[in-house]
Coordinates of C-alpha atoms in Angstrom, one line a residue:
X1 CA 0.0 0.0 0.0
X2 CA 1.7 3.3 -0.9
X3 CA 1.0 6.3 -0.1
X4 CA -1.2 7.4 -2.5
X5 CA -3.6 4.6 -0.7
X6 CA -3.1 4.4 2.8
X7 CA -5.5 6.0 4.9
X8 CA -4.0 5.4 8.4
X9 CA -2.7 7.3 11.5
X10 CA -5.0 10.2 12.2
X11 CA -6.7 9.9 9.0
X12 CA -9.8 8.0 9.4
X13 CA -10.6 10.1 11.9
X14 CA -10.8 13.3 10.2
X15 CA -11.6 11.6 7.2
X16 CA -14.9 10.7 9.4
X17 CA -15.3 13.7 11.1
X18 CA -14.5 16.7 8.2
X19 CA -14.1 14.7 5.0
X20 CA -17.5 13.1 4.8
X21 CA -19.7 16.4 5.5
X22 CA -17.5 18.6 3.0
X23 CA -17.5 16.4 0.1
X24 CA -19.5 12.9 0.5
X25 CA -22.7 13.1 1.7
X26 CA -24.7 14.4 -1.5
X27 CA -23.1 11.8 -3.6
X28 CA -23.7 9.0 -0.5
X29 CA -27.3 9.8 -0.9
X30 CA -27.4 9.9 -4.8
X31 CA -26.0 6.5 -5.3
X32 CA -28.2 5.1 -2.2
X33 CA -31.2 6.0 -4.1
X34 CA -29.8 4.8 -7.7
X35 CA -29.1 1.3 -5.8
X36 CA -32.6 1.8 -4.5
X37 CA -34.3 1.2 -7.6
X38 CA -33.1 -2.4 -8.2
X39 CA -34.1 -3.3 -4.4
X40 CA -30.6 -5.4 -4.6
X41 CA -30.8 -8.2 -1.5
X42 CA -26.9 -8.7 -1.7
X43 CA -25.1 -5.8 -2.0
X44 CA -21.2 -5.2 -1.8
X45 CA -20.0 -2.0 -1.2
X46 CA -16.2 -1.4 -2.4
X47 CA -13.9 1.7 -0.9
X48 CA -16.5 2.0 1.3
X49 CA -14.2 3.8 3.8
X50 CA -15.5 4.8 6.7
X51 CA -19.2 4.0 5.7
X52 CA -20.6 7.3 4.2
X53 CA -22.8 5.4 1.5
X54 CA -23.2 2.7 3.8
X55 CA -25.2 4.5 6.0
X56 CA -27.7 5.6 3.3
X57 CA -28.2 1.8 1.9
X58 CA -29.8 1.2 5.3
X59 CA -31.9 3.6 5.1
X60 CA -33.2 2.9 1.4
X61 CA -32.5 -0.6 1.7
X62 CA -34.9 -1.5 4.4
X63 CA -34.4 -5.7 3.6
X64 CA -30.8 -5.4 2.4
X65 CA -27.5 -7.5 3.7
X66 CA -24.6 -4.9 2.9
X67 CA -21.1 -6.3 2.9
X68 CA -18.8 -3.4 3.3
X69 CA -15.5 -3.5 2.4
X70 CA -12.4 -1.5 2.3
X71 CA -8.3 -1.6 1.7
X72 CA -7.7 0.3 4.6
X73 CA -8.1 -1.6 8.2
X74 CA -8.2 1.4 10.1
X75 CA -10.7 3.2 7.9
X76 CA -12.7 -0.3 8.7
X77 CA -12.4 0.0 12.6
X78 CA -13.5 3.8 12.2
X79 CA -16.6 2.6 9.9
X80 CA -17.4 0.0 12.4
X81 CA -17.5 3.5 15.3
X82 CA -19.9 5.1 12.6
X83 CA -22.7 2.2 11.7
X84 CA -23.5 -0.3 13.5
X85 CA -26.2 -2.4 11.8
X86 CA -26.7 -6.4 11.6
X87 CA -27.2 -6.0 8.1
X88 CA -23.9 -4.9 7.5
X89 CA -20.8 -7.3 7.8
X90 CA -17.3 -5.1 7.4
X91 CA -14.2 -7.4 5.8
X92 CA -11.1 -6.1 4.7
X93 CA -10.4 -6.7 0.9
X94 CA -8.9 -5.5 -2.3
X95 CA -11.2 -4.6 -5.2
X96 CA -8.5 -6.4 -7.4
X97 CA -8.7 -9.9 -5.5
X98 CA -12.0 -9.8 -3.7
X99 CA -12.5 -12.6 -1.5
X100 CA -16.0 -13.8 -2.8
X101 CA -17.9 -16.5 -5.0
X102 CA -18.8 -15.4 -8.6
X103 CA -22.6 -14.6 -9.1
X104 CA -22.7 -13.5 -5.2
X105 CA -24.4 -10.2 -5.3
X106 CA -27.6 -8.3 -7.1
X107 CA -25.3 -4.8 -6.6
X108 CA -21.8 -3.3 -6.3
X109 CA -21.2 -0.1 -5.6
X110 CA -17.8 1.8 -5.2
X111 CA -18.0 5.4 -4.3
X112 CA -14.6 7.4 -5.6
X113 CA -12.4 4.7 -4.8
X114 CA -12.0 3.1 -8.5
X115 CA -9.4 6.3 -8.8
X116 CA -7.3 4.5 -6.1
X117 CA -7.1 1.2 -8.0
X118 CA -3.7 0.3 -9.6
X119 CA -5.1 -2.3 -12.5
X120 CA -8.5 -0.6 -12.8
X121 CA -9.4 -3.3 -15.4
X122 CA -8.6 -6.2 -13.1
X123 CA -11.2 -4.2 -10.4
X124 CA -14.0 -4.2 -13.2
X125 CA -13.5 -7.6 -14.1
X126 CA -13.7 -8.6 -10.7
X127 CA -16.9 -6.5 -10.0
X128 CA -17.8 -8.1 -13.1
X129 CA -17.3 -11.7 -12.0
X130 CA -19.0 -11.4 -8.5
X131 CA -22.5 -9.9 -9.8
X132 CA -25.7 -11.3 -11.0
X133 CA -26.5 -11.8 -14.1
X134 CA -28.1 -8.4 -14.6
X135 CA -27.1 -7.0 -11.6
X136 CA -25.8 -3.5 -11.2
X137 CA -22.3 -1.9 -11.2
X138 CA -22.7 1.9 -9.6
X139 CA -19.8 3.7 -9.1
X140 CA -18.4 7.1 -9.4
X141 CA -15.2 9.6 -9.5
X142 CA -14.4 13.4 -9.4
X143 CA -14.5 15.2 -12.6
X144 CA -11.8 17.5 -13.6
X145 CA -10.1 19.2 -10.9
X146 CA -11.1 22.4 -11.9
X147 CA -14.6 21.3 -11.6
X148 CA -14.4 21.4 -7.8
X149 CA -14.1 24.5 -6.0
X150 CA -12.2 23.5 -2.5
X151 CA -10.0 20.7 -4.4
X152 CA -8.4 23.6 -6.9
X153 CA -8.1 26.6 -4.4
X154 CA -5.9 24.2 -2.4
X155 CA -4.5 22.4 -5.3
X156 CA -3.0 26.0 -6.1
X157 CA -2.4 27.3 -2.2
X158 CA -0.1 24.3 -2.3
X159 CA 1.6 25.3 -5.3
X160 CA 2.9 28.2 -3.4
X161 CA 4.3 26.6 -0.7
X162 CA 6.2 24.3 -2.3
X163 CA 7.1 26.1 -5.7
X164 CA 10.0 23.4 -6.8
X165 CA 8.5 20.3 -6.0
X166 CA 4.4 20.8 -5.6
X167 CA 2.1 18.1 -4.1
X168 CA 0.5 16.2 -7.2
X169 CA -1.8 13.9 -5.1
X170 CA -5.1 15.8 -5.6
X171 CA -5.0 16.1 -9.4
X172 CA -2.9 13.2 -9.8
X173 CA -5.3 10.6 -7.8
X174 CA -8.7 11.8 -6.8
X175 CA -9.4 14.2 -10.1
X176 CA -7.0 12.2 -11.9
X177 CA -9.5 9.9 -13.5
X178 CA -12.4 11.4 -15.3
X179 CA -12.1 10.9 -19.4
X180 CA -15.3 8.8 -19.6
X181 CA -13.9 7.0 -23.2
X182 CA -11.0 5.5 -21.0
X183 CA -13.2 4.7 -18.6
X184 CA -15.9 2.8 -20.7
X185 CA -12.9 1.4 -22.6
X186 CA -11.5 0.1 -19.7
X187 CA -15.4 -0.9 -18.1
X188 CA -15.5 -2.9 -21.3
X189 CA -11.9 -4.9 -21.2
X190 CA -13.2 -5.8 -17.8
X191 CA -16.3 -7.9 -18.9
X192 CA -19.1 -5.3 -18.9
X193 CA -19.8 -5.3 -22.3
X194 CA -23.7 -4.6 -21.5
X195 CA -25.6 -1.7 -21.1
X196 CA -23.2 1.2 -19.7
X197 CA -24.6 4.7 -19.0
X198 CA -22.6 8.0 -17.6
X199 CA -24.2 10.9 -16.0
X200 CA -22.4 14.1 -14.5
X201 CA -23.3 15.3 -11.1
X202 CA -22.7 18.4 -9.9
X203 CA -23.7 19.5 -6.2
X204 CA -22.7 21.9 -3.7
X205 CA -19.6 21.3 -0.8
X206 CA -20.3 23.4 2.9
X207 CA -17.6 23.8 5.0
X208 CA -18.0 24.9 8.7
X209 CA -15.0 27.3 7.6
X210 CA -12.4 27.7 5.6
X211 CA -10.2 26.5 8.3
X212 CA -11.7 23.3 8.9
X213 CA -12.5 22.6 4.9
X214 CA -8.2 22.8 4.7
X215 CA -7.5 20.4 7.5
X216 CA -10.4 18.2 6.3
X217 CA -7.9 18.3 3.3
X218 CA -4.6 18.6 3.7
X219 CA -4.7 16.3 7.4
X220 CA -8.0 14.2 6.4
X221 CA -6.9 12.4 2.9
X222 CA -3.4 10.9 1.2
X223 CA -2.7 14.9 0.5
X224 CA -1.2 14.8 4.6
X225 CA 1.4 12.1 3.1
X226 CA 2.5 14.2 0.2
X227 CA 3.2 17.2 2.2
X228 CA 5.4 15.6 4.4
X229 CA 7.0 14.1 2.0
X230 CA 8.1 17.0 1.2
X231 CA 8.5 18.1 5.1
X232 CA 7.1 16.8 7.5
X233 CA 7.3 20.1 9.9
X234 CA 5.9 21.6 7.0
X235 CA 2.1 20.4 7.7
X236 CA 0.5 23.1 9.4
X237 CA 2.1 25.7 7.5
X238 CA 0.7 24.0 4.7
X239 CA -2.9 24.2 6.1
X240 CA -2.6 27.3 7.1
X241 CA -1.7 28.6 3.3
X242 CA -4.6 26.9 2.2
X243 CA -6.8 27.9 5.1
X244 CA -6.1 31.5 4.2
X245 CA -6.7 30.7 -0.2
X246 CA -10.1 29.4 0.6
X247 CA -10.5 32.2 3.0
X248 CA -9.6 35.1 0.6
X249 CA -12.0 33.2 -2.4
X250 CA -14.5 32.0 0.2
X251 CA -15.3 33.9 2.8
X252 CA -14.1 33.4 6.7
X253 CA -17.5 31.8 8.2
X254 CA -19.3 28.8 6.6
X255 CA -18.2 28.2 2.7
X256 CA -19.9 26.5 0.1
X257 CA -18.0 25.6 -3.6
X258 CA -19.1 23.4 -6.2
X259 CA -18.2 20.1 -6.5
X260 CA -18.8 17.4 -9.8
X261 CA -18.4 13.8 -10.4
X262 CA -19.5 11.4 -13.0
X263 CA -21.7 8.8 -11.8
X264 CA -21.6 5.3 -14.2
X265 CA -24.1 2.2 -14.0
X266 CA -23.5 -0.9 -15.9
X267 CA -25.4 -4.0 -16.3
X268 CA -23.8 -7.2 -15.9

């Protein structure tokens, strides 16, 4: 697991606690309700981190078992903190190898984790192999980085603190995987050769402050990991720079920015 994946230390935490309000919830409840219409019994949840769409399945899938799984143990144990439900069983598993009979589940659904996934093909194909026939792939990823407010202001804020070597990880992983030919290319090498349908999603990102929307950033995601790799006393001047960018766009109370993402469905 490299750094680009690992979601550890005082991550899952924040990731929990600032992450998930800023950026998740809109697109939680969105693919909830898409899964909704198939009224899936089985449903495997991939990247489900610390259970942001999770929590929505229970509450549109009333009959639903949910098995939730995730790369990251400790995103897992903070998930398990979050929901507790005996419809959903939490297992640690990568979406290239998942640890599951073929034909096992009506549903998948993988909010903005494919972006994470080394062999995204091999992921696909094993969605692929543990669905239905005619069940339901939903997953989705950021657009464009420039499509989302918060992500660019601190994108660029970063820029400036570390003019000779800047951290790539936002546009490079999260907003690094949005050209929907590669994707349906790569949807197809993977087995789903079926009906495949792509719809962009834009909704709106609140912050408490511009404050707390940088350290949901820069301390709450894989970002912390780049900026210390750079230097590691470095952190909070980070945050700070792009505390005070989203401040001087934003405003210094509560924020709101746009975000967008590109939600895709496929039939197995």
């Amino acid at each position: 697991m490299d750094k680009d994946t690992s979601f550890t230390g005082s991550i899952p935490e924040t990731y929990e606690r600032a992450m998930v309000p800023l950026l998740f919830i809109p697109y939680a409840i969105d693919m909830a309700r898409r899964a909704a219409q198939r009224r899936p019994q089985r449903v495997l949840e991939i990247a489900a981190g610390t259970g942001a769409v999770t929590r929505h399945l229970l509450q549109e899938l009333p009959d639903a078992h949910i098995v939730a799984t995730d790369l990251n143990e400790a995103m897992l144990d903070q998930a398990r903190q979050a929901v507790a439900s005996p419809r959903v069983e939490w297992r640690q598993a990568d979406a290239q190898k998942l640890p599951f009979p073929d034909a096992s589940f009506d549903a998948v659904l993988c909010q903005f984790g494919v972006m994470f996934f080394p062999d995204k093909v091999l992921a696909f194909s094993e969605a692929r192999r543990v669905l239905k026939p005619g069940g339901l792939y939903c997953f989705n990823v950021w657009d464009g980085i420039s499509h989302n407010d918060f992500s660019a202001t601190i994108n660029h804020a970063l820029a400036k603190v570390f003019p000779e070597d800047p951290p790539r990880f936002l546009p490079r992983m999260p907003f690094g995987y949005h050209d929907v030919d590669v994707i349906r290319g790569e949807l197809a090498r993977g087995g789903f050769s079926g009906a495949v349908t792509h719809e962009v999603v834009t909704a709106s990102s609140h912050g408490e402050s511009a404050r707390v929307t940088a350290l949901a950033l820069c301390q709450g995601s894989p970002l912390r990991a780049d900026i210390e790799a750079r230097d590691p006393a470095r952190l909070q001047e980070a945050t700070d720079a792009a505390a005070a960018a989203l401040a001087a766009k934003f405003g210094e109370g509560p924020i709101e920015g746009k975000m967008q993402a590109i939600v895709f469905t496929c039939e197995a």
